[in-house]
mmCIF file of C-alpha atoms in Angstrom:
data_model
loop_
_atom_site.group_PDB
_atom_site.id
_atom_site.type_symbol
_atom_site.label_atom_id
_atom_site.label_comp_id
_atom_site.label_asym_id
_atom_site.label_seq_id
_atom_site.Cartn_x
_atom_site.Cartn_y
_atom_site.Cartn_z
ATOM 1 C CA UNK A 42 0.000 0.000 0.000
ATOM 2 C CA UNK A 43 0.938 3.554 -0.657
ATOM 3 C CA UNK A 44 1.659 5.443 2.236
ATOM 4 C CA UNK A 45 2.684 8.951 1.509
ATOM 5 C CA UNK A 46 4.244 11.289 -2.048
ATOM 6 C CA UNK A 47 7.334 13.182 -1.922
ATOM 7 C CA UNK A 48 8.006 15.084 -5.349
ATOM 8 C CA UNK A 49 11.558 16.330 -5.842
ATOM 9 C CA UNK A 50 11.310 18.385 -9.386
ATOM 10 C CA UNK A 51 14.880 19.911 -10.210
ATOM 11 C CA UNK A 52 14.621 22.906 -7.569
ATOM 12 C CA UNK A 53 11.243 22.006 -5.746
ATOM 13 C CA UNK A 54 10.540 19.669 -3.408
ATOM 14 C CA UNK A 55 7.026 19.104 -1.503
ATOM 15 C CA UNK A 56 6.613 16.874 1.524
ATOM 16 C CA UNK A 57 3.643 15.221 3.557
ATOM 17 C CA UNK A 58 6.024 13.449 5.832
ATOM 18 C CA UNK A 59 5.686 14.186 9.535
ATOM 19 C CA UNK A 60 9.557 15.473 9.895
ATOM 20 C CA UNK A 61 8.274 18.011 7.112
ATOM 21 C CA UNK A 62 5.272 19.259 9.005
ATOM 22 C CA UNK A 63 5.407 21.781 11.556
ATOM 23 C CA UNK A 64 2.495 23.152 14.207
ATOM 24 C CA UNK A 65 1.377 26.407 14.120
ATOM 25 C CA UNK A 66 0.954 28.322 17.585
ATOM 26 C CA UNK A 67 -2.705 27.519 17.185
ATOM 27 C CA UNK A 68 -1.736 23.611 17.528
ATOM 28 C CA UNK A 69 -3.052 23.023 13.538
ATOM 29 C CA UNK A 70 -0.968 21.237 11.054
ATOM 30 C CA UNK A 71 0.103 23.053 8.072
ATOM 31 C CA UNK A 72 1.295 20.993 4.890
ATOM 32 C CA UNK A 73 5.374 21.832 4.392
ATOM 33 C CA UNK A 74 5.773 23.223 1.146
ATOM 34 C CA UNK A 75 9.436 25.011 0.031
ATOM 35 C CA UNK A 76 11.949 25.869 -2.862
ATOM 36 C CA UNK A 77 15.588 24.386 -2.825
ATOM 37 C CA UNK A 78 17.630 26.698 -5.002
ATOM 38 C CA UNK A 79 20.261 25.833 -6.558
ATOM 39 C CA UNK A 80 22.689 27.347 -4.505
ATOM 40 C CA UNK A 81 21.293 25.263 -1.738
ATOM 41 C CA UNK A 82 19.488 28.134 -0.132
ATOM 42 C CA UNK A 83 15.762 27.046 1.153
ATOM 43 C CA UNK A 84 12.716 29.378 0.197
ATOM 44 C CA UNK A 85 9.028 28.422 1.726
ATOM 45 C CA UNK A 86 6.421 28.986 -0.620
ATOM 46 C CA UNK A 87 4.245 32.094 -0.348
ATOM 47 C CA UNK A 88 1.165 30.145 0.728
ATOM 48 C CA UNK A 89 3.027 28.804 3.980
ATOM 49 C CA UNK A 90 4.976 32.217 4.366
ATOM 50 C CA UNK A 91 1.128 33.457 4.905
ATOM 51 C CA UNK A 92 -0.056 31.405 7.414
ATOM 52 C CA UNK A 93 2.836 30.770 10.466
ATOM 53 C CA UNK A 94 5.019 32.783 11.960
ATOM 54 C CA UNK A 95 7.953 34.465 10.881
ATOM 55 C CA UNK A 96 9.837 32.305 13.915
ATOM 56 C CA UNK A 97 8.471 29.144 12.829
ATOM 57 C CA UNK A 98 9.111 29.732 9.026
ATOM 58 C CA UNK A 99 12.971 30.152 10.017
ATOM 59 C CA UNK A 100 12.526 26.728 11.956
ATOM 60 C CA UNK A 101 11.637 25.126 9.000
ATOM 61 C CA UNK A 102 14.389 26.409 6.482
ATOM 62 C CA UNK A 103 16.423 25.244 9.546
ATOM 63 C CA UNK A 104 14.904 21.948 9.693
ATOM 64 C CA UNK A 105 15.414 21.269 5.881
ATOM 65 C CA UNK A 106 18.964 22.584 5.576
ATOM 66 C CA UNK A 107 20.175 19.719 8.221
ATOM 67 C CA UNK A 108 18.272 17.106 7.195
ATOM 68 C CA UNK A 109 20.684 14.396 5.478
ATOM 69 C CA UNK A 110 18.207 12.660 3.875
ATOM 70 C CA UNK A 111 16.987 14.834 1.920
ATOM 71 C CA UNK A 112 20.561 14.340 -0.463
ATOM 72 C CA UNK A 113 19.602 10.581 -0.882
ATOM 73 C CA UNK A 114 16.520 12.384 -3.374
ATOM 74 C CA UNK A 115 16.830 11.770 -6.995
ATOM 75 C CA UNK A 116 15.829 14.964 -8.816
ATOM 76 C CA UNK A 117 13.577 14.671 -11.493
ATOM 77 C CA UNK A 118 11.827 11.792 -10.686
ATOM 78 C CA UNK A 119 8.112 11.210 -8.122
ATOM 79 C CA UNK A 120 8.706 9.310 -5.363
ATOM 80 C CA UNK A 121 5.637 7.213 -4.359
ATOM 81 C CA UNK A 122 5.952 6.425 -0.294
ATOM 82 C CA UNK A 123 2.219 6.621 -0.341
ATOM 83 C CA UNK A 124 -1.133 7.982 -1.024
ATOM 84 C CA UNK A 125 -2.817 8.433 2.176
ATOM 85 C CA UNK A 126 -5.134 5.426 2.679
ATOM 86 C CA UNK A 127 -8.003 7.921 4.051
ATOM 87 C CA UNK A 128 -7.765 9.429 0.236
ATOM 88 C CA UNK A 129 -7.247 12.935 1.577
ATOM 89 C CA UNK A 130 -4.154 13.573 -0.225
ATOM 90 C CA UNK A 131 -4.700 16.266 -2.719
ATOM 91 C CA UNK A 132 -3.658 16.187 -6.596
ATOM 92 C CA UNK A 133 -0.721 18.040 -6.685
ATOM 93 C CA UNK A 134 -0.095 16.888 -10.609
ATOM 94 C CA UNK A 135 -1.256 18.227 -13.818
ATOM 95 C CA UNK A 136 -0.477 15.777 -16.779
ATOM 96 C CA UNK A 137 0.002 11.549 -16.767
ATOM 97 C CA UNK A 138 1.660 9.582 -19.578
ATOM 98 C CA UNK A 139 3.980 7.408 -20.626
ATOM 99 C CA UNK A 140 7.577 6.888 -22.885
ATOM 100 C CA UNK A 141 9.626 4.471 -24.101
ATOM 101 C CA UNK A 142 12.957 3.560 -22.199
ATOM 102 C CA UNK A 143 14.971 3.269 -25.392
ATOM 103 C CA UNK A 144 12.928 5.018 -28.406
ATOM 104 C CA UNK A 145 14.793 2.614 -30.929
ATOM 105 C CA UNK A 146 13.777 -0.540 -28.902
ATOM 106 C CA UNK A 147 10.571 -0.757 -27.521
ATOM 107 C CA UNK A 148 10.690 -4.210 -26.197
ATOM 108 C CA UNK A 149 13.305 -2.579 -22.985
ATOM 109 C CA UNK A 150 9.767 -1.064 -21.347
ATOM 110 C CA UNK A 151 7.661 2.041 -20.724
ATOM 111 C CA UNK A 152 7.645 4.525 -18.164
ATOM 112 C CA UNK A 153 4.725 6.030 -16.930
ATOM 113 C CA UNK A 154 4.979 9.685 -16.250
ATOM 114 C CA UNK A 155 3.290 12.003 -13.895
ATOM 115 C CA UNK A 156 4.352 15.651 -15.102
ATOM 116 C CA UNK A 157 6.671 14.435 -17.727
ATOM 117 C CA UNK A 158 8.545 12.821 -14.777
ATOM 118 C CA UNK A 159 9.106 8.890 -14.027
ATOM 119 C CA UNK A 160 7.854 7.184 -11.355
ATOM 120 C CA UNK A 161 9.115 5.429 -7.892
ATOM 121 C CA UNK A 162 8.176 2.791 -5.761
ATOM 122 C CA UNK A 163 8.320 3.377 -2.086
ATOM 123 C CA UNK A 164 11.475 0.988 -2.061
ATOM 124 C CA UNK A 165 12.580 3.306 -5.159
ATOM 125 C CA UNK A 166 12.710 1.255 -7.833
ATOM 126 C CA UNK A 167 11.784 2.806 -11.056
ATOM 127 C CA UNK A 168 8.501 2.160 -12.456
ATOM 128 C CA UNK A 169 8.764 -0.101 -16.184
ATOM 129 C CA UNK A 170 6.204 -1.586 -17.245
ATOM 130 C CA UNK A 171 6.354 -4.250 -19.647
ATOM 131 C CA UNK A 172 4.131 -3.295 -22.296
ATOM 132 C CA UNK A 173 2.811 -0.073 -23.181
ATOM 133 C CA UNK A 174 -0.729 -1.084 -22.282
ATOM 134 C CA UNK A 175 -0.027 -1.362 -18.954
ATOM 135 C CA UNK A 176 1.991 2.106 -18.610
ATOM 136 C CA UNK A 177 -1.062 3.655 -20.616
ATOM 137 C CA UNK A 178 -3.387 2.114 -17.816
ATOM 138 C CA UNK A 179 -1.251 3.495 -15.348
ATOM 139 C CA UNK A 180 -1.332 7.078 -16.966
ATOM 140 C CA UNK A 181 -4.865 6.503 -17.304
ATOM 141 C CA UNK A 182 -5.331 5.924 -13.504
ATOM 142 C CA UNK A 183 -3.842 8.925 -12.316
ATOM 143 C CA UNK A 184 -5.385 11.093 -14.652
ATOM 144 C CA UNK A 185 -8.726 10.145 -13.708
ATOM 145 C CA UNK A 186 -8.222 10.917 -10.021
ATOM 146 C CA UNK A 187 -9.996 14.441 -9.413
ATOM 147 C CA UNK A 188 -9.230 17.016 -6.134
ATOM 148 C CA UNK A 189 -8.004 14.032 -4.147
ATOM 149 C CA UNK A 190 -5.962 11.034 -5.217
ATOM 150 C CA UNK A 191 -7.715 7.832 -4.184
ATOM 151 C CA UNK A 192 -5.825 4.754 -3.140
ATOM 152 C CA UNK A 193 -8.622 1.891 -4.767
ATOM 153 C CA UNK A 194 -8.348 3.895 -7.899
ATOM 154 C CA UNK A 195 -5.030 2.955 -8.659
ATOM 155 C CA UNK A 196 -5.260 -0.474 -8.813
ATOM 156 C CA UNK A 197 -2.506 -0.931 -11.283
ATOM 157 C CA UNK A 198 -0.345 1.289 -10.273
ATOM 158 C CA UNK A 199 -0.614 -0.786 -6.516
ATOM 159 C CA UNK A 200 0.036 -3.880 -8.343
ATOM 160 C CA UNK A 201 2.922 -2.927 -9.853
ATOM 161 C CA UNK A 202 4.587 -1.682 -6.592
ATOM 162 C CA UNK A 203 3.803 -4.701 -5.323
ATOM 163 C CA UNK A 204 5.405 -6.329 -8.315
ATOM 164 C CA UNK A 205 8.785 -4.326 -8.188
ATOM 165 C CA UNK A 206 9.448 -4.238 -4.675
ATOM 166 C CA UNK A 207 8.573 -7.767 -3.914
ATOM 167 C CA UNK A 208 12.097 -9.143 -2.174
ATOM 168 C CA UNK A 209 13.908 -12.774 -2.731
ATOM 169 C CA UNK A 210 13.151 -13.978 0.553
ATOM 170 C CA UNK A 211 9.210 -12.408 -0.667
ATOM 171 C CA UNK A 212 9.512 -14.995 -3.594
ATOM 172 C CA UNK A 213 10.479 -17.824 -1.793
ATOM 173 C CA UNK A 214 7.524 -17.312 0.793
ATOM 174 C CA UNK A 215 5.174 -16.668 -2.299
ATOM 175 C CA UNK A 216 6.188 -19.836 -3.834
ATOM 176 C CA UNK A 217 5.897 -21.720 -0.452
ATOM 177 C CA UNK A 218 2.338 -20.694 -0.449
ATOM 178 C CA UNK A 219 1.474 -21.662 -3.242
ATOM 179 C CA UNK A 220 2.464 -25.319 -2.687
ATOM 180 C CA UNK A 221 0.997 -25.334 0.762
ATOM 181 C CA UNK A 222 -2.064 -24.005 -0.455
ATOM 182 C CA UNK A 223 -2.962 -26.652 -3.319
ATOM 183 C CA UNK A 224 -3.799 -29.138 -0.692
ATOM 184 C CA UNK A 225 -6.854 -27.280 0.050
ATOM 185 C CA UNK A 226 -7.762 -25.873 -3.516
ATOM 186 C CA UNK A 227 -11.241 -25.734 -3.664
ATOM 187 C CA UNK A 228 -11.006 -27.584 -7.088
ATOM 188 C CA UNK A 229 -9.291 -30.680 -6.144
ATOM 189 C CA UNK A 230 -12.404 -31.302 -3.084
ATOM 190 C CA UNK A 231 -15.354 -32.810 -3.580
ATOM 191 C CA UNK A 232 -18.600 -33.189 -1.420
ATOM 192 C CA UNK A 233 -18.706 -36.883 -0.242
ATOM 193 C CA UNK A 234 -22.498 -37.824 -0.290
ATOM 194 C CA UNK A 235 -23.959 -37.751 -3.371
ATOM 195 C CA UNK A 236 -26.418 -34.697 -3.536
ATOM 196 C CA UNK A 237 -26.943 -31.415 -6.107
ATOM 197 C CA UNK A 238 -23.880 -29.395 -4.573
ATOM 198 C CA UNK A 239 -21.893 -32.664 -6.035
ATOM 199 C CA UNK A 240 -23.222 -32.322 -8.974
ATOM 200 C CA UNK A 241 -22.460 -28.669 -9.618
ATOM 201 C CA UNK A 242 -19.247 -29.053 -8.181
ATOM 202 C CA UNK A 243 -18.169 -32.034 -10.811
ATOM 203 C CA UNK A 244 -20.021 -29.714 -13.304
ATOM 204 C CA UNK A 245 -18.048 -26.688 -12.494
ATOM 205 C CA UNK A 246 -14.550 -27.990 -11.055
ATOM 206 C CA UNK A 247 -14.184 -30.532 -13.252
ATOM 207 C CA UNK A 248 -13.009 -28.254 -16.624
ATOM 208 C CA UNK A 249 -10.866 -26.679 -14.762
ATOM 209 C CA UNK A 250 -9.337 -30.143 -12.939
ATOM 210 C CA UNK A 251 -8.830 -31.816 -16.514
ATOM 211 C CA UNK A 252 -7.034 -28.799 -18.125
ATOM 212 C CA UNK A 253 -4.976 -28.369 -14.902
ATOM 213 C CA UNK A 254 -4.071 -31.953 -15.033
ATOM 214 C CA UNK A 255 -3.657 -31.626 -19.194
ATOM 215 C CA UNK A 256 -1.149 -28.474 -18.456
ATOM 216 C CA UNK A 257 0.983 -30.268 -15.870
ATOM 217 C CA UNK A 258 1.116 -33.663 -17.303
ATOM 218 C CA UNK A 259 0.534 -34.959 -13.554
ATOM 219 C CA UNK A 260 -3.567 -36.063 -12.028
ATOM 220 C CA UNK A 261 -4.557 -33.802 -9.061
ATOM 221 C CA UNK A 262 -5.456 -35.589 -6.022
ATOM 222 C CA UNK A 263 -8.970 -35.568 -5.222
ATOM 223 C CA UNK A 264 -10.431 -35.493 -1.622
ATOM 224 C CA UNK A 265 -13.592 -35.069 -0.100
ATOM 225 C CA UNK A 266 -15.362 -33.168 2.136
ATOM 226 C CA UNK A 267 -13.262 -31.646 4.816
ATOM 227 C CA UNK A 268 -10.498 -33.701 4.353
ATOM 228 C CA UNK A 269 -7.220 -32.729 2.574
ATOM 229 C CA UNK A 270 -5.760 -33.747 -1.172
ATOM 230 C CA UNK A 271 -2.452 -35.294 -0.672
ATOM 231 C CA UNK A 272 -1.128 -34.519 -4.181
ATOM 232 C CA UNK A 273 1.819 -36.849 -5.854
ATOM 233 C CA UNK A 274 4.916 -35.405 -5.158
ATOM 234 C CA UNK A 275 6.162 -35.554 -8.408
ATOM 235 C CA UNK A 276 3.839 -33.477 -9.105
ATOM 236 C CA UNK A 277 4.562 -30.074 -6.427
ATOM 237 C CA UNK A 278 8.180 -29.979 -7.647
ATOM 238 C CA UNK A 279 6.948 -29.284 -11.005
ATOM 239 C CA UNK A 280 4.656 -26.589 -9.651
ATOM 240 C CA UNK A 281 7.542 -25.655 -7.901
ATOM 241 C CA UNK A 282 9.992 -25.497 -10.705
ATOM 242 C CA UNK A 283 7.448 -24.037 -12.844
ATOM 243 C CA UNK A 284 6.754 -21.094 -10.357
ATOM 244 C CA UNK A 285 10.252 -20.043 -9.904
ATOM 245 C CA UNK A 286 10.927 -20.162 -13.665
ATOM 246 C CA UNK A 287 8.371 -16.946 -13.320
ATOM 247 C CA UNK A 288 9.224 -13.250 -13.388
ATOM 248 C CA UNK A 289 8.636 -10.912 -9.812
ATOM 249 C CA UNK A 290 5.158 -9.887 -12.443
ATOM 250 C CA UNK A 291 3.998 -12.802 -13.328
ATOM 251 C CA UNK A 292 4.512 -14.743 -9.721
ATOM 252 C CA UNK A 293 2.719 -11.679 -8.035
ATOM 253 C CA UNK A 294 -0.008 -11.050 -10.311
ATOM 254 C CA UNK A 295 -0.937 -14.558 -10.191
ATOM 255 C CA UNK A 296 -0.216 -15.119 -6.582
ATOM 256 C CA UNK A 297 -2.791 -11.990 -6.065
ATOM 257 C CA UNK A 298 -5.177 -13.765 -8.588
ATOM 258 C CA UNK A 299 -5.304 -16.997 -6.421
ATOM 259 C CA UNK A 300 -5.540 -15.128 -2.972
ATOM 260 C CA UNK A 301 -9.096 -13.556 -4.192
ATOM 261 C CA UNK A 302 -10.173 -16.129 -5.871
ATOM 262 C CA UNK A 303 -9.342 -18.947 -3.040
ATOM 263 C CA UNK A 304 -7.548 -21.033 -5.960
ATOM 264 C CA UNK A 305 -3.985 -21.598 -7.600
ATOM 265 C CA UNK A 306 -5.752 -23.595 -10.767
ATOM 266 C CA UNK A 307 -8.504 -21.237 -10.857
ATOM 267 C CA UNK A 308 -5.719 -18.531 -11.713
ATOM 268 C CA UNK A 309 -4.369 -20.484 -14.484
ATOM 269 C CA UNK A 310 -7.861 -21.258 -15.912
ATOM 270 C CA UNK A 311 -8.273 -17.946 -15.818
ATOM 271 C CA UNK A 312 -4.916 -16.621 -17.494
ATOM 272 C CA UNK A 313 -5.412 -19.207 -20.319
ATOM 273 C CA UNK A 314 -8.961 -17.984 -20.745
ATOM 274 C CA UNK A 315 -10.743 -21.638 -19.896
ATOM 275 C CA UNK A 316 -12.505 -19.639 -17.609
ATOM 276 C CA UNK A 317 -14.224 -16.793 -17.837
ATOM 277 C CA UNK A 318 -14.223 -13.498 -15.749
ATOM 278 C CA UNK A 319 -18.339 -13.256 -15.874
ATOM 279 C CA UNK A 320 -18.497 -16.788 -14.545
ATOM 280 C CA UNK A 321 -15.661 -17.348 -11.766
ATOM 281 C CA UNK A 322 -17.938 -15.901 -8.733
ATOM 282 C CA UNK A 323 -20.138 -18.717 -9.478
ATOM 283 C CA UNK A 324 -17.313 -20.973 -9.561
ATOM 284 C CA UNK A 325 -15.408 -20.092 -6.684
ATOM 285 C CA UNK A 326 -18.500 -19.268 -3.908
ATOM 286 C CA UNK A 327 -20.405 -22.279 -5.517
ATOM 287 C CA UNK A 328 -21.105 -23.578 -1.866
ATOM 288 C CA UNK A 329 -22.307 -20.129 -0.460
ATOM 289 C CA UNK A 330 -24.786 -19.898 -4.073
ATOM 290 C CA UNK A 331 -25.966 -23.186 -3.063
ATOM 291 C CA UNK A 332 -25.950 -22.436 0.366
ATOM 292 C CA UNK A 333 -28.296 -19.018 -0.342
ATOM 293 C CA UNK A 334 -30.693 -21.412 -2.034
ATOM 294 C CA UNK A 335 -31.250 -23.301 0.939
ATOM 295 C CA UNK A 336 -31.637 -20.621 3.506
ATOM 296 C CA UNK A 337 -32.319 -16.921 1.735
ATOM 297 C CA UNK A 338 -29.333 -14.433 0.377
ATOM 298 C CA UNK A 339 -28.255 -11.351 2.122
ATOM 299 C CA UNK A 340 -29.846 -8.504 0.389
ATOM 300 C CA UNK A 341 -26.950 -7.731 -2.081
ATOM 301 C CA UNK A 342 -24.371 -9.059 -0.123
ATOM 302 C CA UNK A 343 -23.831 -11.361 -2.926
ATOM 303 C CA UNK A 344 -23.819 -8.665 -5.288
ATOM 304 C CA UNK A 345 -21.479 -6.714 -3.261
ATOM 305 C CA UNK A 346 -18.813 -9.332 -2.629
ATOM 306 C CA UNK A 347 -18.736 -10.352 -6.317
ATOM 307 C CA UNK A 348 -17.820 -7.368 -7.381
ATOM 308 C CA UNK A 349 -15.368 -6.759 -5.125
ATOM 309 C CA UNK A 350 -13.750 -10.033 -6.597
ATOM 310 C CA UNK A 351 -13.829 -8.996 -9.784
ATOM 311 C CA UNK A 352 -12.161 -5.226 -9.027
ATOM 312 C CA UNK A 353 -9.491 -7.665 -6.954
ATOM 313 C CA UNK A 354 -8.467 -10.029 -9.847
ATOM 314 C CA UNK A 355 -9.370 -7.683 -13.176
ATOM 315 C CA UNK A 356 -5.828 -5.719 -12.351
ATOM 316 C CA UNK A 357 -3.318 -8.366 -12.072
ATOM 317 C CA UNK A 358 -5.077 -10.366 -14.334
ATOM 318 C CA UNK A 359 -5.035 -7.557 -17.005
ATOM 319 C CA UNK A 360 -1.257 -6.841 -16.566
ATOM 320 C CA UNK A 361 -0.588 -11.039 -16.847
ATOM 321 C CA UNK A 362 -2.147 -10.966 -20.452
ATOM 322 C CA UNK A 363 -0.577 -7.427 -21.632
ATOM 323 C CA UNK A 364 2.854 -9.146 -20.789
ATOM 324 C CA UNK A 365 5.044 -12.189 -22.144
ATOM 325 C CA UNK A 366 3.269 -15.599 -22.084
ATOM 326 C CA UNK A 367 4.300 -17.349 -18.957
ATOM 327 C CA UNK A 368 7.094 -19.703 -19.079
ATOM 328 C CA UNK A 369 5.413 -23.475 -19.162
ATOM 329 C CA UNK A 370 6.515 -26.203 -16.683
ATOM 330 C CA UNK A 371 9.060 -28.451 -17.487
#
């Protein structure tokens, strides 16, 4: 998550961070905002000159003058610690686009630009995406933001941090989940009495079962009802191979795709388009639909919570087909 936006523009600089801020004699917070020039020298704008103190603008210069961090700052370029979660940071920007890395090869990436100006993570990695749809999605999301910049409207643009600053130790703990997790994939378990849920589960689950098995060559355990599927091992070290032959992008985006949709082979199904995006609520909350039959549905609760899966998945699922296929298992 985003959790605050530094700008450092050639001479300007503008800062929501709390060593930036200073309190007024009337105890209320004003937002630091200042000129470095290039001889060093610190100017506060004219709006903050207007409303503190001539003592307490001098304590800011002061404060911004010793701080050593501030050298660390790579001019020219927005540094994204965060969008306040609360979505009461203003829009300080005026234009959002995208470039090319390398004009004469294409293929290297795309920035996406907020004033002209690239883009970094809160672990300051520069933002390159690997198509140009996805920086043109990205320009697209913080252009649409109005007065204030709203954290669940840049769901790219959070995907992609999440993407780039993921760590190695972050990949082997992603993988690890992954295996862990296909014992209780909601695909591989079956309802042990023979009733109507069986039936739509063999219905639904099944497709996806038979291309999963299909894709990796190895059958899927099958258990039923609350017990677990002990899968061959033969089988998890080729999921395991297979997942660390992936990119940070495409482990991510499909690790985020199986966290919302409870299910590692529904994320393939849906990356190889055997399922659809329309259909996968009633695929993966089969048991609560059935469920709802039985005893009522919340009054659109279950409207509510599957579109909330669908704004959860549509962004990393989007940036997995607007990339490089992913590598097959071998």
């Amino acid at each position: 998550m985003i959790r605050s936006l530094r700008l450092i523009n050639k001479n300007i600089l503008l800062s929501n961070r709390k060593t930036f801020t200073t309190t007024s004699t009337n105890n209320k917070s004003n937002q630091t905002q200042f000129i470095i020039k290039d001889d060093n020298t610190v100017e506060l704008s004219e709006e903050l000159k207007a409303s503190i103190k001539l003592e307490e603008q001098k304590k800011i210069v002061k404060e911004v003058m010793e701080k050593p961090q501030s050298s660390k700052f790579l001019k020219g370029d927005v540094l994204l610690e965060g969008v306040k979660s609360d979505g009461s940071s203003l829009r300080w920007y005026k234009t959002a686009g995208m470039c090319r890395t390398e004009p004469e090869n294409p293929d290297q990436g795309y920035y996406p630009l907020i004033d002209e100006r690239k883009i970094r993570t809160p672990s300051n990695h520069v933002i390159i995406t690997p198509s140009k749809e996805i920086a043109y999605a990205v320009a697209a999301e913080w252009r649409a933001q109005e007065k204030y910049i709203k954290p669940s409207r840049l769901p790219i643009t959070q995907t992609i941090i999440s993407c780039l600053d993921v760590r190695p130790e972050g990949r082997f703990k992603i993988i690890g989940e992954f295996i862990n997790h296909l014992a209780t994939d909601p695909i591989c378990n079956r309802e042990k009495n023979d009733s109507k849920l069986k039936k739509l589960q063999s219905e639904l689950y099944e497709p996806i079962l038979q291309f999963a098995n299909e894709y990796y060559g190895i059958p899927f355990s099958i258990s039923t009802h609350l017990s677990i599927s002990k899968h061959p091992k033969e089988l998890l070290d080729k999921i395991e191979r297979h997942l660390h032959s992936m990119n940070n992008w495409e482990l991510v985006c499909l690790q985020l795709i199986s966290q919302s949709s409870k299910s590692f082979l529904v994320a393939l199904s849906l990356y190889y388009g055997k399922l659809r995006l329309d259909n996968l609520y009633q695929t993966i909350a089969l048991e609560e639909e059935y469920q709802s039959e039985t005893w009522g549905r919340i009054p659109f609760g279950h409207d509510l919570a599957e579109c909330e899966t669908h704004n959860e998945i549509a962004p990393p699922l989007f940036m997995l087909r607007n990339m490089n296929p992913i590598p097959l298992p071998k």
